[in-house]
């Protein structure tokens, strides 16, 4: 893992956007895995700016979202369909037919639906760059603690902590759906490259466990230790519980000197 620690959220967002933009420029037919949540909002904002001001071109790109609440229609304001539309798709030149988000309105044949989502990813050539956030319990996508590290796209029951964290996105009289469709850990690990973002002190314990703890299904992000090409971009607060941060700084310096393409 290449761990990059930035001073604050804005710097984290710029760094992450630089990595994504460089990947899009190198491969105009890139397949991007998209995450939702508050953390990547600054990254998407910067990608939109680069599209508007620097002609960053998404017309050949394809996207696959990690997850979606089960039981939410695509046009619900808290759906991840709405999120990706509002924060990226409607603001750049992604083609509608190249945008994929799991369908939260499926109500039967879930396994077939999830297999078909995976088949679409394979047909697109696999995910070149997967963007991830991390939940306070150390989960990625909606792969809650104790998810199988070999899991594939499936319906997953949300943990109480995740329901609580996501309640603000729903109205006061609305409940967070109890389940979601999410790419599995096995699915995520097949991405060619992974970019994990975390911001704020509330993520510092999850981040430390994911990067420096044992690989365990109780912190599903720790499975990323098995992947050969992961970049983690943190702000100071999210990095505050890391034990080896001086070492990460030296690794970054040397990587920038020896293999700068790994940091782009
Ligand atoms: C949800 C999403 C994750 C996201 C996490 C953290 O659980 N399924 O993809 O990483 O929330 O969200 P935030 O960035 O808002 O803290």
XYZ file of C-alpha atoms and ligand atoms in Angstrom:
280
model
C 0.000 0.000 0.000
C 1.163 3.476 -0.769
C -0.043 5.768 2.014
C -0.236 9.490 1.253
C -1.043 11.886 4.089
C -2.268 15.352 3.172
C -2.769 18.312 5.498
C -6.503 18.562 5.164
C -9.596 17.446 3.272
C -9.133 19.863 0.381
C -5.572 18.695 -0.239
C -6.723 15.067 0.004
C -9.415 15.741 -2.601
C -6.968 17.438 -4.968
C -4.467 14.609 -4.629
C -7.142 11.977 -5.272
C -8.529 13.902 -8.249
C -5.020 14.186 -9.678
C -4.651 10.401 -9.521
C -8.050 9.783 -11.138
C -7.578 12.474 -13.792
C -4.170 11.136 -14.733
C -5.637 7.620 -15.069
C -8.476 8.951 -17.279
C -6.008 10.826 -19.483
C -3.762 7.775 -19.846
C -6.684 5.507 -20.667
C -9.682 7.321 -22.174
C -11.639 4.045 -22.146
C -11.068 3.591 -18.429
C -13.481 1.620 -16.263
C -13.917 3.419 -12.935
C -15.409 1.964 -9.775
C -17.248 4.711 -7.907
C -17.896 5.117 -4.203
C -20.495 7.308 -2.534
C -20.553 9.014 0.874
C -19.244 12.381 1.998
C -15.567 11.558 1.592
C -15.300 11.479 -2.221
C -17.430 14.620 -2.725
C -14.341 16.873 -2.959
C -12.758 14.462 -5.436
C -15.863 14.530 -7.671
C -16.047 18.327 -7.386
C -12.463 18.608 -8.601
C -13.046 16.134 -11.441
C -15.982 18.284 -12.560
C -13.752 21.365 -12.456
C -11.065 19.576 -14.475
C -13.719 18.562 -16.989
C -15.031 22.138 -17.321
C -11.723 24.001 -17.232
C -9.109 21.498 -18.429
C -11.155 19.425 -20.880
C -10.899 16.220 -18.852
C -12.851 13.872 -21.102
C -15.125 11.146 -19.715
C -16.825 10.319 -23.009
C -15.028 6.983 -23.326
C -15.159 6.117 -19.621
C -17.414 3.540 -17.995
C -18.432 3.576 -14.331
C -19.687 0.963 -11.895
C -20.945 2.005 -8.496
C -20.054 -0.124 -5.511
C -23.457 -0.351 -3.948
C -27.067 0.762 -3.625
C -29.752 0.530 -0.959
C -32.171 -2.294 -1.573
C -35.744 -1.052 -1.854
C -34.941 2.494 -2.938
C -36.109 3.609 -6.346
C -33.356 5.176 -8.451
C -34.971 8.616 -8.173
C -35.098 8.635 -4.350
C -33.000 11.563 -3.124
C -30.877 9.335 -0.863
C -30.217 6.708 -3.536
C -26.717 6.248 -4.860
C -28.174 6.641 -8.376
C -29.143 10.181 -7.401
C -25.753 10.740 -5.768
C -23.741 9.749 -8.827
C -26.054 11.716 -11.092
C -25.916 14.875 -8.961
C -22.214 14.886 -8.147
C -20.636 13.565 -11.329
C -22.708 12.193 -14.196
C -24.828 15.285 -14.856
C -21.747 17.528 -14.693
C -19.279 15.722 -16.959
C -19.600 14.052 -20.349
C -20.073 10.469 -19.169
C -22.418 8.650 -21.527
C -25.621 7.503 -19.859
C -25.222 3.960 -21.192
C -21.777 3.693 -19.595
C -22.969 4.476 -16.053
C -23.843 1.477 -13.888
C -25.308 1.499 -10.396
C -26.842 -1.603 -8.812
C -30.624 -1.465 -9.136
C -32.122 -1.046 -5.666
C -35.606 -1.698 -6.983
C -35.051 -5.378 -7.813
C -37.411 -7.439 -5.690
C -36.781 -11.010 -6.790
C -34.041 -13.191 -8.266
C -31.442 -11.246 -6.309
C -28.633 -13.711 -6.958
C -29.212 -13.626 -10.711
C -29.283 -9.843 -10.640
C -26.009 -9.642 -8.681
C -24.313 -12.181 -11.001
C -25.446 -10.113 -13.966
C -23.882 -6.971 -12.405
C -20.598 -8.847 -12.073
C -20.894 -10.097 -15.649
C -21.270 -6.491 -16.821
C -18.053 -5.564 -15.003
C -16.238 -8.478 -16.630
C -17.648 -7.597 -20.057
C -16.294 -4.066 -19.631
C -12.835 -5.589 -19.053
C -12.824 -5.278 -15.256
C -12.421 -2.178 -13.128
C -9.219 -0.253 -13.849
C -9.421 2.081 -10.869
C -11.719 1.524 -7.904
C -12.414 4.519 -5.662
C -13.284 3.620 -2.065
C -14.263 5.354 1.140
C -14.247 3.583 4.485
C -16.934 3.311 7.129
C -16.216 3.863 10.818
C -16.343 0.091 11.331
C -13.678 -0.365 8.653
C -16.073 -1.499 5.945
C -15.745 -0.824 2.222
C -18.807 -0.702 0.003
C -21.438 -2.172 2.297
C -19.227 -5.105 3.265
C -20.047 -4.948 6.924
C -17.858 -6.527 9.630
C -17.725 -10.344 9.233
C -18.381 -10.211 5.483
C -16.543 -12.975 3.698
C -13.265 -11.738 2.270
C -14.107 -13.772 -0.842
C -17.587 -12.281 -1.185
C -19.057 -11.276 -4.529
C -21.811 -8.793 -5.371
C -24.783 -9.702 -3.217
C -27.505 -8.479 -0.892
C -26.044 -7.545 2.474
C -27.773 -6.705 5.748
C -26.616 -3.326 7.058
C -25.042 -3.105 10.519
C -26.709 -0.860 13.128
C -23.712 1.538 13.083
C -23.992 1.974 9.317
C -27.735 2.579 9.528
C -27.103 5.231 12.176
C -24.333 6.904 10.132
C -26.494 7.058 7.032
C -29.724 8.205 8.728
C -28.946 11.928 8.087
C -29.348 11.281 4.340
C -32.957 10.266 4.926
C -35.886 12.302 6.182
C -36.805 12.363 9.908
C -39.733 10.022 9.301
C -37.860 7.764 6.914
C -35.906 4.655 7.823
C -32.625 3.681 6.222
C -33.319 0.516 4.202
C -32.164 -2.550 6.153
C -30.273 -4.087 3.226
C -28.164 -3.076 0.256
C -26.705 -4.592 -2.886
C -22.927 -4.293 -2.704
C -19.920 -5.469 -4.619
C -18.147 -8.044 -2.485
C -14.615 -7.933 -1.151
C -13.620 -10.503 -3.765
C -15.119 -8.272 -6.463
C -13.296 -5.178 -5.180
C -9.956 -6.997 -4.968
C -10.182 -7.798 -8.680
C -9.906 -4.107 -9.588
C -6.548 -3.434 -11.217
C -5.893 -0.484 -8.957
C -7.590 0.831 -5.810
C -7.737 4.335 -4.363
C -8.996 4.515 -0.769
C -9.842 7.885 0.766
C -10.452 8.709 4.416
C -10.917 12.004 6.175
C -11.486 13.010 9.785
C -10.690 11.698 13.242
C -13.780 9.491 13.281
C -12.085 7.305 10.657
C -8.650 7.143 12.309
C -9.225 3.879 14.157
C -10.703 2.145 11.104
C -7.830 3.421 8.957
C -5.163 2.197 11.394
C -6.805 -1.216 11.643
C -7.201 -1.471 7.878
C -3.595 -0.546 7.080
C -1.662 -1.865 10.068
C -3.931 -4.416 11.707
C -4.356 -8.061 10.884
C -6.339 -9.052 7.803
C -9.728 -9.834 9.230
C -13.326 -9.968 8.128
C -14.237 -7.782 11.105
C -12.441 -4.893 9.357
C -13.166 -5.621 5.739
C -10.899 -2.842 4.434
C -7.954 -4.814 5.862
C -8.397 -7.187 2.897
C -6.870 -4.425 0.760
C -3.498 -5.477 2.225
C -3.738 -8.425 -0.178
C -3.931 -6.165 -3.232
C -0.667 -5.222 -4.977
C -1.654 -1.720 -6.089
C -3.544 0.296 -3.474
C -3.087 4.007 -2.849
C -4.516 5.338 0.411
C -4.991 9.104 0.625
C -5.664 10.439 4.121
C -5.859 13.754 5.849
C -3.948 14.351 9.083
C -6.935 13.523 11.287
C -7.648 10.219 9.578
C -3.935 9.336 9.781
C -3.614 10.218 13.478
C -3.546 6.622 14.781
C -1.016 5.251 12.295
C 2.162 3.885 13.893
C 4.410 3.937 10.822
C 3.628 7.304 9.282
C 7.299 8.383 9.059
C 8.002 5.243 7.108
C 5.076 5.926 4.751
C 6.537 9.372 4.090
C 9.908 7.847 3.138
C 8.218 5.250 0.940
C 6.345 8.033 -0.832
C 9.523 10.062 -1.425
C 11.326 7.037 -2.841
C 8.349 6.011 -4.947
C 8.154 9.509 -6.436
C 11.822 9.254 -7.352
C 11.983 5.680 -8.593
C 8.511 4.950 -10.017
C 6.649 8.286 -10.208
C 3.945 6.709 -12.383
C 2.738 4.803 -9.278
C 1.816 8.069 -7.562
C 0.051 9.634 -10.533
C -21.295 3.873 3.360
C -20.891 3.536 1.937
C -19.389 3.423 1.800
C -18.734 4.680 2.372
C -19.086 4.811 3.824
C -18.454 6.030 4.470
O -21.242 2.763 4.180
N -21.502 2.308 1.487
O -19.052 3.258 0.426
O -17.335 4.598 2.207
O -20.491 4.921 3.924
O -19.121 7.196 4.080
P -18.594 8.659 4.379
O -17.571 8.937 3.336
O -19.806 9.525 4.230
O -18.038 8.661 5.737
